[in-house]
Structure formats: structure tokens, C-alpha cells
Coordinates of C-alpha atoms in Angstrom, one line a residue:
X16 CA 30.6 -18.0 5.6
X17 CA 33.2 -15.7 6.4
X18 CA 35.9 -17.2 8.7
X19 CA 38.3 -14.3 8.8
X20 CA 39.6 -13.8 12.5
X21 CA 37.7 -10.3 12.5
X22 CA 34.2 -11.8 11.2
X23 CA 34.8 -14.5 13.8
X24 CA 35.3 -12.0 16.6
X25 CA 32.4 -9.8 15.6
X26 CA 30.2 -12.9 15.2
X27 CA 31.2 -14.0 18.7
X28 CA 30.6 -10.6 20.1
X29 CA 27.2 -10.7 19.0
X30 CA 26.3 -13.9 20.3
X31 CA 27.7 -13.2 23.6
X32 CA 25.6 -10.1 23.5
X33 CA 22.5 -12.1 22.9
X34 CA 23.3 -14.5 25.4
X35 CA 23.8 -12.1 28.3
X36 CA 20.7 -10.3 27.3
X37 CA 18.8 -13.3 27.3
X38 CA 20.0 -14.4 30.7
X39 CA 19.0 -11.1 32.0
X40 CA 15.5 -11.3 30.7
X41 CA 15.2 -14.8 32.1
X42 CA 16.5 -13.7 35.3
X43 CA 14.2 -10.8 35.6
X44 CA 11.2 -13.0 34.9
X45 CA 12.1 -15.5 37.4
X46 CA 12.5 -12.8 40.1
X47 CA 9.2 -11.3 38.9
X48 CA 7.4 -14.6 39.5
X49 CA 9.1 -15.3 42.6
X50 CA 8.4 -12.1 44.1
X51 CA 4.6 -11.8 42.8
X52 CA 3.6 -15.3 43.2
X53 CA 5.7 -17.8 45.0
X54 CA 7.2 -16.1 48.1
X55 CA 3.9 -14.3 49.1
X56 CA 2.4 -17.8 49.1
X57 CA 5.2 -19.6 50.8
X58 CA 4.2 -20.9 54.2
X59 CA 0.8 -19.0 53.5
X60 CA -1.0 -22.0 51.8
X61 CA -4.6 -23.1 52.8
X62 CA -5.6 -26.7 52.6
X63 CA -7.8 -26.0 49.8
X64 CA -4.4 -24.4 47.9
X65 CA -2.8 -27.9 47.7
X66 CA -3.8 -30.8 45.7
X67 CA -2.7 -34.4 44.9
X68 CA -2.4 -34.9 41.0
X69 CA -2.0 -38.4 42.1
X70 CA 0.9 -40.8 43.1
X71 CA 1.8 -38.5 46.1
X72 CA 2.6 -35.6 43.3
X73 CA 1.2 -32.3 45.2
X74 CA 0.5 -29.0 43.2
X75 CA -0.5 -25.6 44.6
X76 CA -2.3 -22.7 43.6
X77 CA 1.1 -21.1 43.3
X78 CA 2.5 -23.6 40.7
X79 CA -0.4 -22.8 38.4
X80 CA -0.3 -19.2 38.8
X81 CA 3.4 -19.2 38.5
X82 CA 3.4 -21.1 35.3
X83 CA 0.7 -19.0 33.8
X84 CA 3.0 -15.7 34.5
X85 CA 6.1 -17.8 33.0
X86 CA 4.4 -18.6 29.9
X87 CA 3.3 -14.6 29.5
X88 CA 6.7 -13.6 29.8
X89 CA 8.4 -16.3 27.7
X90 CA 6.1 -15.5 24.9
X91 CA 7.3 -11.9 25.1
X92 CA 11.0 -13.1 25.0
X93 CA 10.5 -15.5 22.1
X94 CA 7.3 -17.0 20.8
X95 CA 7.9 -20.6 21.0
X96 CA 5.6 -23.2 22.3
X97 CA 5.6 -23.9 26.1
X98 CA 5.9 -27.2 27.7
X99 CA 4.9 -26.7 31.2
X100 CA 4.6 -29.4 34.0
X101 CA 1.0 -28.2 35.0
X102 CA 0.2 -27.5 31.3
X103 CA 1.1 -31.0 30.5
X104 CA -0.9 -32.5 33.5
X105 CA -4.1 -30.7 32.0
X106 CA -3.4 -31.7 28.4
X107 CA -0.7 -34.6 27.8
X108 CA -0.8 -33.6 24.3
X109 CA 1.2 -30.5 24.9
X110 CA 4.5 -32.8 25.2
X111 CA 4.7 -33.2 21.4
X112 CA 6.2 -30.0 21.3
X113 CA 9.3 -31.5 22.8
X114 CA 10.7 -32.6 19.6
X115 CA 10.6 -29.2 18.2
X116 CA 11.7 -25.6 19.2
X117 CA 10.1 -25.0 22.7
X118 CA 10.4 -23.4 26.1
X119 CA 10.3 -26.1 29.0
X120 CA 9.1 -24.8 32.5
X121 CA 8.8 -26.1 35.9
X122 CA 7.0 -23.4 37.7
X123 CA 8.0 -24.5 41.1
X124 CA 10.3 -27.4 41.1
X125 CA 10.3 -29.0 44.6
X126 CA 6.4 -28.4 45.2
X127 CA 6.5 -31.1 48.0
X128 CA 8.9 -29.1 49.9
X129 CA 7.2 -25.7 49.1
X130 CA 4.0 -27.1 50.2
X131 CA 5.3 -28.2 53.5
X132 CA 6.9 -24.8 54.0
X133 CA 10.3 -25.8 53.9
X134 CA 13.3 -25.5 51.4
X135 CA 14.7 -26.1 48.7
X136 CA 12.4 -25.0 45.6
X137 CA 13.0 -23.2 42.7
X138 CA 12.0 -22.4 39.0
X139 CA 13.4 -24.2 36.1
X140 CA 13.4 -23.0 32.5
X141 CA 15.0 -24.5 29.4
X142 CA 14.9 -23.7 25.6
X143 CA 15.1 -26.9 23.5
X144 CA 15.3 -27.6 19.8
X145 CA 15.4 -30.9 18.1
X146 CA 14.8 -32.9 21.5
X147 CA 17.9 -31.4 23.0
X148 CA 18.5 -28.5 25.3
X149 CA 20.2 -25.4 24.0
X150 CA 19.9 -23.4 26.9
X151 CA 18.8 -23.8 30.6
X152 CA 18.4 -21.5 33.8
X153 CA 18.0 -22.7 37.5
X154 CA 16.6 -20.0 40.0
X155 CA 16.7 -20.7 43.8
X156 CA 13.6 -18.6 44.9
X157 CA 14.9 -18.2 48.5
X158 CA 18.7 -17.6 47.9
X159 CA 18.4 -15.6 44.5
X160 CA 21.0 -18.2 43.1
X161 CA 20.8 -18.2 39.5
X162 CA 22.5 -20.8 37.2
X163 CA 22.7 -20.6 33.5
X164 CA 23.9 -22.5 30.6
X165 CA 24.1 -22.5 26.9
X166 CA 25.2 -25.4 24.7
X167 CA 28.8 -25.0 24.1
X168 CA 28.9 -21.9 26.0
X169 CA 29.9 -23.0 29.6
X170 CA 28.1 -23.1 33.0
X171 CA 27.6 -20.1 35.1
X172 CA 26.4 -19.1 38.6
X173 CA 25.4 -15.5 39.3
X174 CA 27.4 -14.6 36.2
X175 CA 30.6 -16.4 37.1
X176 CA 31.9 -19.5 34.9
X177 CA 32.1 -22.5 37.0
X178 CA 34.0 -25.7 36.7
X179 CA 32.4 -28.8 38.4
X180 CA 34.4 -30.2 41.2
X181 CA 34.1 -33.4 43.2
X182 CA 33.7 -33.5 47.0
X183 CA 37.1 -35.4 47.3
X184 CA 35.6 -37.9 49.6
X185 CA 36.1 -41.7 49.7
X186 CA 33.7 -43.2 49.1
X187 CA 31.9 -40.5 46.9
X188 CA 28.9 -38.8 48.1
X189 CA 25.7 -40.0 46.3
X190 CA 22.0 -38.9 46.5
X191 CA 20.2 -41.9 44.9
X192 CA 16.6 -41.4 44.1
X193 CA 14.8 -44.8 44.8
X194 CA 11.3 -43.0 44.6
X195 CA 10.1 -44.2 41.0
X196 CA 11.8 -47.6 40.9
X197 CA 9.7 -50.7 40.8
X198 CA 10.2 -52.8 44.1
X199 CA 12.8 -55.2 42.4
X200 CA 15.1 -52.5 40.9
X201 CA 14.9 -50.9 44.2
X202 CA 15.9 -53.9 46.4
X203 CA 18.8 -54.3 43.7
X204 CA 20.1 -51.0 43.9
X205 CA 20.0 -50.8 47.6
X206 CA 22.0 -54.0 47.8
X207 CA 24.5 -53.5 44.8
X208 CA 24.8 -49.9 44.4
X209 CA 24.1 -47.7 47.7
X210 CA 26.9 -49.5 49.8
X211 CA 29.6 -48.3 47.2
X212 CA 28.8 -44.7 48.4
X213 CA 28.3 -42.4 51.3
X214 CA 24.8 -41.8 51.2
X215 CA 23.3 -38.2 51.5
X216 CA 19.8 -36.9 51.4
X217 CA 17.7 -36.4 48.4
X218 CA 16.3 -33.0 48.2
X219 CA 13.4 -33.8 46.2
X220 CA 14.3 -30.8 43.9
X221 CA 16.2 -30.9 40.9
X222 CA 16.9 -27.2 41.1
X223 CA 19.0 -27.9 44.1
X224 CA 20.4 -31.3 43.1
X225 CA 22.1 -30.3 40.1
X226 CA 23.9 -27.3 41.6
X227 CA 25.2 -29.8 44.4
X228 CA 26.8 -32.0 41.9
X229 CA 29.1 -29.1 40.5
X230 CA 29.7 -27.3 43.6
X231 CA 31.5 -29.8 45.6
X232 CA 28.6 -31.0 47.7
X233 CA 27.7 -34.2 46.0
X234 CA 29.3 -36.3 43.8
X235 CA 26.7 -38.6 41.9
X236 CA 23.2 -38.7 41.8
X237 CA 20.8 -41.3 40.2
X238 CA 17.4 -40.6 38.8
X239 CA 14.7 -42.9 37.6
X240 CA 12.0 -40.6 36.4
X241 CA 13.5 -38.0 33.9
X242 CA 10.7 -35.6 32.9
X243 CA 11.9 -32.9 30.6
X244 CA 10.7 -29.9 32.9
X245 CA 12.8 -31.7 36.2
X246 CA 16.0 -32.3 34.0
X247 CA 16.3 -30.4 30.8
X248 CA 17.9 -27.3 32.4
X249 CA 20.0 -29.1 34.9
X250 CA 21.4 -31.8 32.9
X251 CA 22.7 -29.3 30.1
X252 CA 24.2 -27.0 33.1
X253 CA 25.9 -29.9 34.7
X254 CA 27.6 -31.0 31.2
X255 CA 28.6 -27.4 30.6
X256 CA 30.0 -27.3 33.9
X257 CA 32.5 -30.2 33.0
X258 CA 30.6 -32.9 35.0
X259 CA 28.5 -35.3 33.3
X260 CA 24.7 -36.2 32.8
X261 CA 23.7 -38.9 30.5
X262 CA 21.5 -42.0 30.4
X263 CA 23.1 -45.1 31.9
X264 CA 24.0 -46.5 28.6
X265 CA 26.0 -43.3 27.8
X266 CA 23.5 -41.9 25.6
X267 CA 22.8 -38.1 25.9
X268 CA 19.6 -37.1 27.6
X269 CA 17.0 -35.9 25.4
X270 CA 13.9 -33.9 26.5
X271 CA 11.6 -36.0 24.2
X272 CA 13.0 -39.3 25.2
X273 CA 11.7 -42.2 27.5
X274 CA 10.5 -40.7 30.8
X275 CA 11.7 -43.7 32.8
X276 CA 14.8 -44.1 31.1
X277 CA 17.1 -43.6 34.1
X278 CA 19.7 -40.7 34.3
X279 CA 23.1 -40.6 35.9
X280 CA 24.4 -37.0 37.1
X281 CA 27.9 -36.7 38.3
X282 CA 30.5 -34.2 39.3
X283 CA 33.0 -35.5 36.7
X284 CA 33.3 -38.0 33.9
X285 CA 35.1 -40.5 36.1
X286 CA 32.7 -40.7 38.7
X287 CA 29.9 -41.2 36.0
X288 CA 31.7 -43.7 34.5
X289 CA 32.0 -45.5 38.1
X290 CA 28.4 -45.3 38.7
X291 CA 27.6 -46.5 35.1
X292 CA 29.9 -49.5 35.6
X293 CA 28.2 -50.6 38.9
X294 CA 24.9 -50.2 37.4
X295 CA 25.9 -52.5 34.4
X296 CA 27.2 -55.1 36.7
X297 CA 24.0 -55.0 38.9
X298 CA 22.1 -58.3 38.6
X299 CA 19.0 -57.8 36.7
X300 CA 15.7 -58.0 38.7

């Protein structure tokens, strides 16, 4: 490999050109799907347009139409297998692609909010390889906020590079998801973890929760269920912003890992360390 300075500069310029082009293509696709499918059906869903996939997990006709268009658009950008939330519900074998090169798609993140006619909700797309996210994109369908990150390349909001910041509040502000914990773990978390923080609402939308962790709104979040389409883009984006998203034992989040392995997201490594230490000291149910 030629490592002369002029060769490195030329290589980096080509890489930045590719990344910016890719971001533009992904943003255009997200906007197209939002304008063609998601917003026209927002607050216009009939009862038969909403179903329950089980466990109070709703899906709408817009989720399915959005995923179909995203699959078509991503195939035009790069011909990789797509692992989508609705595709995996129909065929769980689709998850096998998570260990290789693939696209990961949540066609409407925050479906519960969307189906009830309220924000927040968005689109999540990630590109992964070898079980690790390489790029991630988060789009807020109502505000148009576009978050992008590439492994080793930083995190951006609407094209501006950002650095994660804490709220500065004491105790720190935490959004703790208890939804998928078993009753014993939920009780232990409420007794030993929750009192150490100022609790705030859970938006039921990773496309909103991850930006809150970097933009000075929330300090730390605790997730129990860690599906790839919910967390691949956001975890990468938060890490690239200088915050930290990792398993409670410190291991990196893998898109092909345990769905219920737990995940801590924090605005800074120090805040992450604080939550991890409290979890480690918590009596096991």
C-alpha cells in the first residue's frame, strides 16, 4: 500500500466523496419513502390498517409499504441482502444475513406512536459487515432531522459533525426501558438503579432516543431488547459522536448478537461506566 502523504490525501478524498454520496442517496431514499408512504398515512389509518404481531407489537400497512420501497431503493444503491423488521417477522430465516454484509432496516421505528397518531417516529437504516455496523442513518420523518455515521468517520446531524454532550444535571437524566425485562429484573432495576437518576420518558422510538443521548437531552439509557433494526444505526452513531453504547459487560454491540443481551447507551464514557457499575452491583434476581 502506498502511504506517501499525497497518496493518503487522494485516498481520503475519494473515501469522503463516496461517503457523502452515499449519505445523499440514503437521505433521498428516506425522504421519498416518508413523502410517498409514511406521512400520507399518518393519522389516516383505518382500524384494519393496524395489526398486532403479538406481545403488543403493532404493525401498520405503512410499515410494510415503507419496507418494500426501502428494499427496492437500497438494492439500487448496493446489491446486499436486506434484513428488515417486517421481513424477519414473515421469515425469521432472514436474520441469518446479519453475520455477513447486509442492509438493516426499520421501516417505521416508533410504530406504536405512529399508529396512535403522535410523534416521535422515524426510519432507521444501517449497513453491516461481519456482525458489526459500518454505517448508520437515522431520519425523523416529521422534522427531517438526518443523523449519519460511518465507522471511524464521526457522527453528523444534517451534515454537521457533532460531539456528544451531557445534560450537566445531577442526578443524571435517564430513560430506562423496563418493557422487556422479566418481573424480577424489573423490580430489582426499579429498586436499585432508578433512584440513582432523574427519570424521564421513554419515547418508544430508538430514532429519537439515540439523538437525545448525544444532544444534551438525556444522559443515559438502558435497553433490554436489542434487535438489530432498532439499535444498529443508533449505537454506531452514538459511539462515533463520542458517547458510548455497549453491552453491560463492556463488549461491543453486535447486530448478530443476543437479542436480549441488554445495552447501555450514554452521553459519555463516564456516564456509561456509572450505569455499568450500578448494574454490576445490583443483586441478581
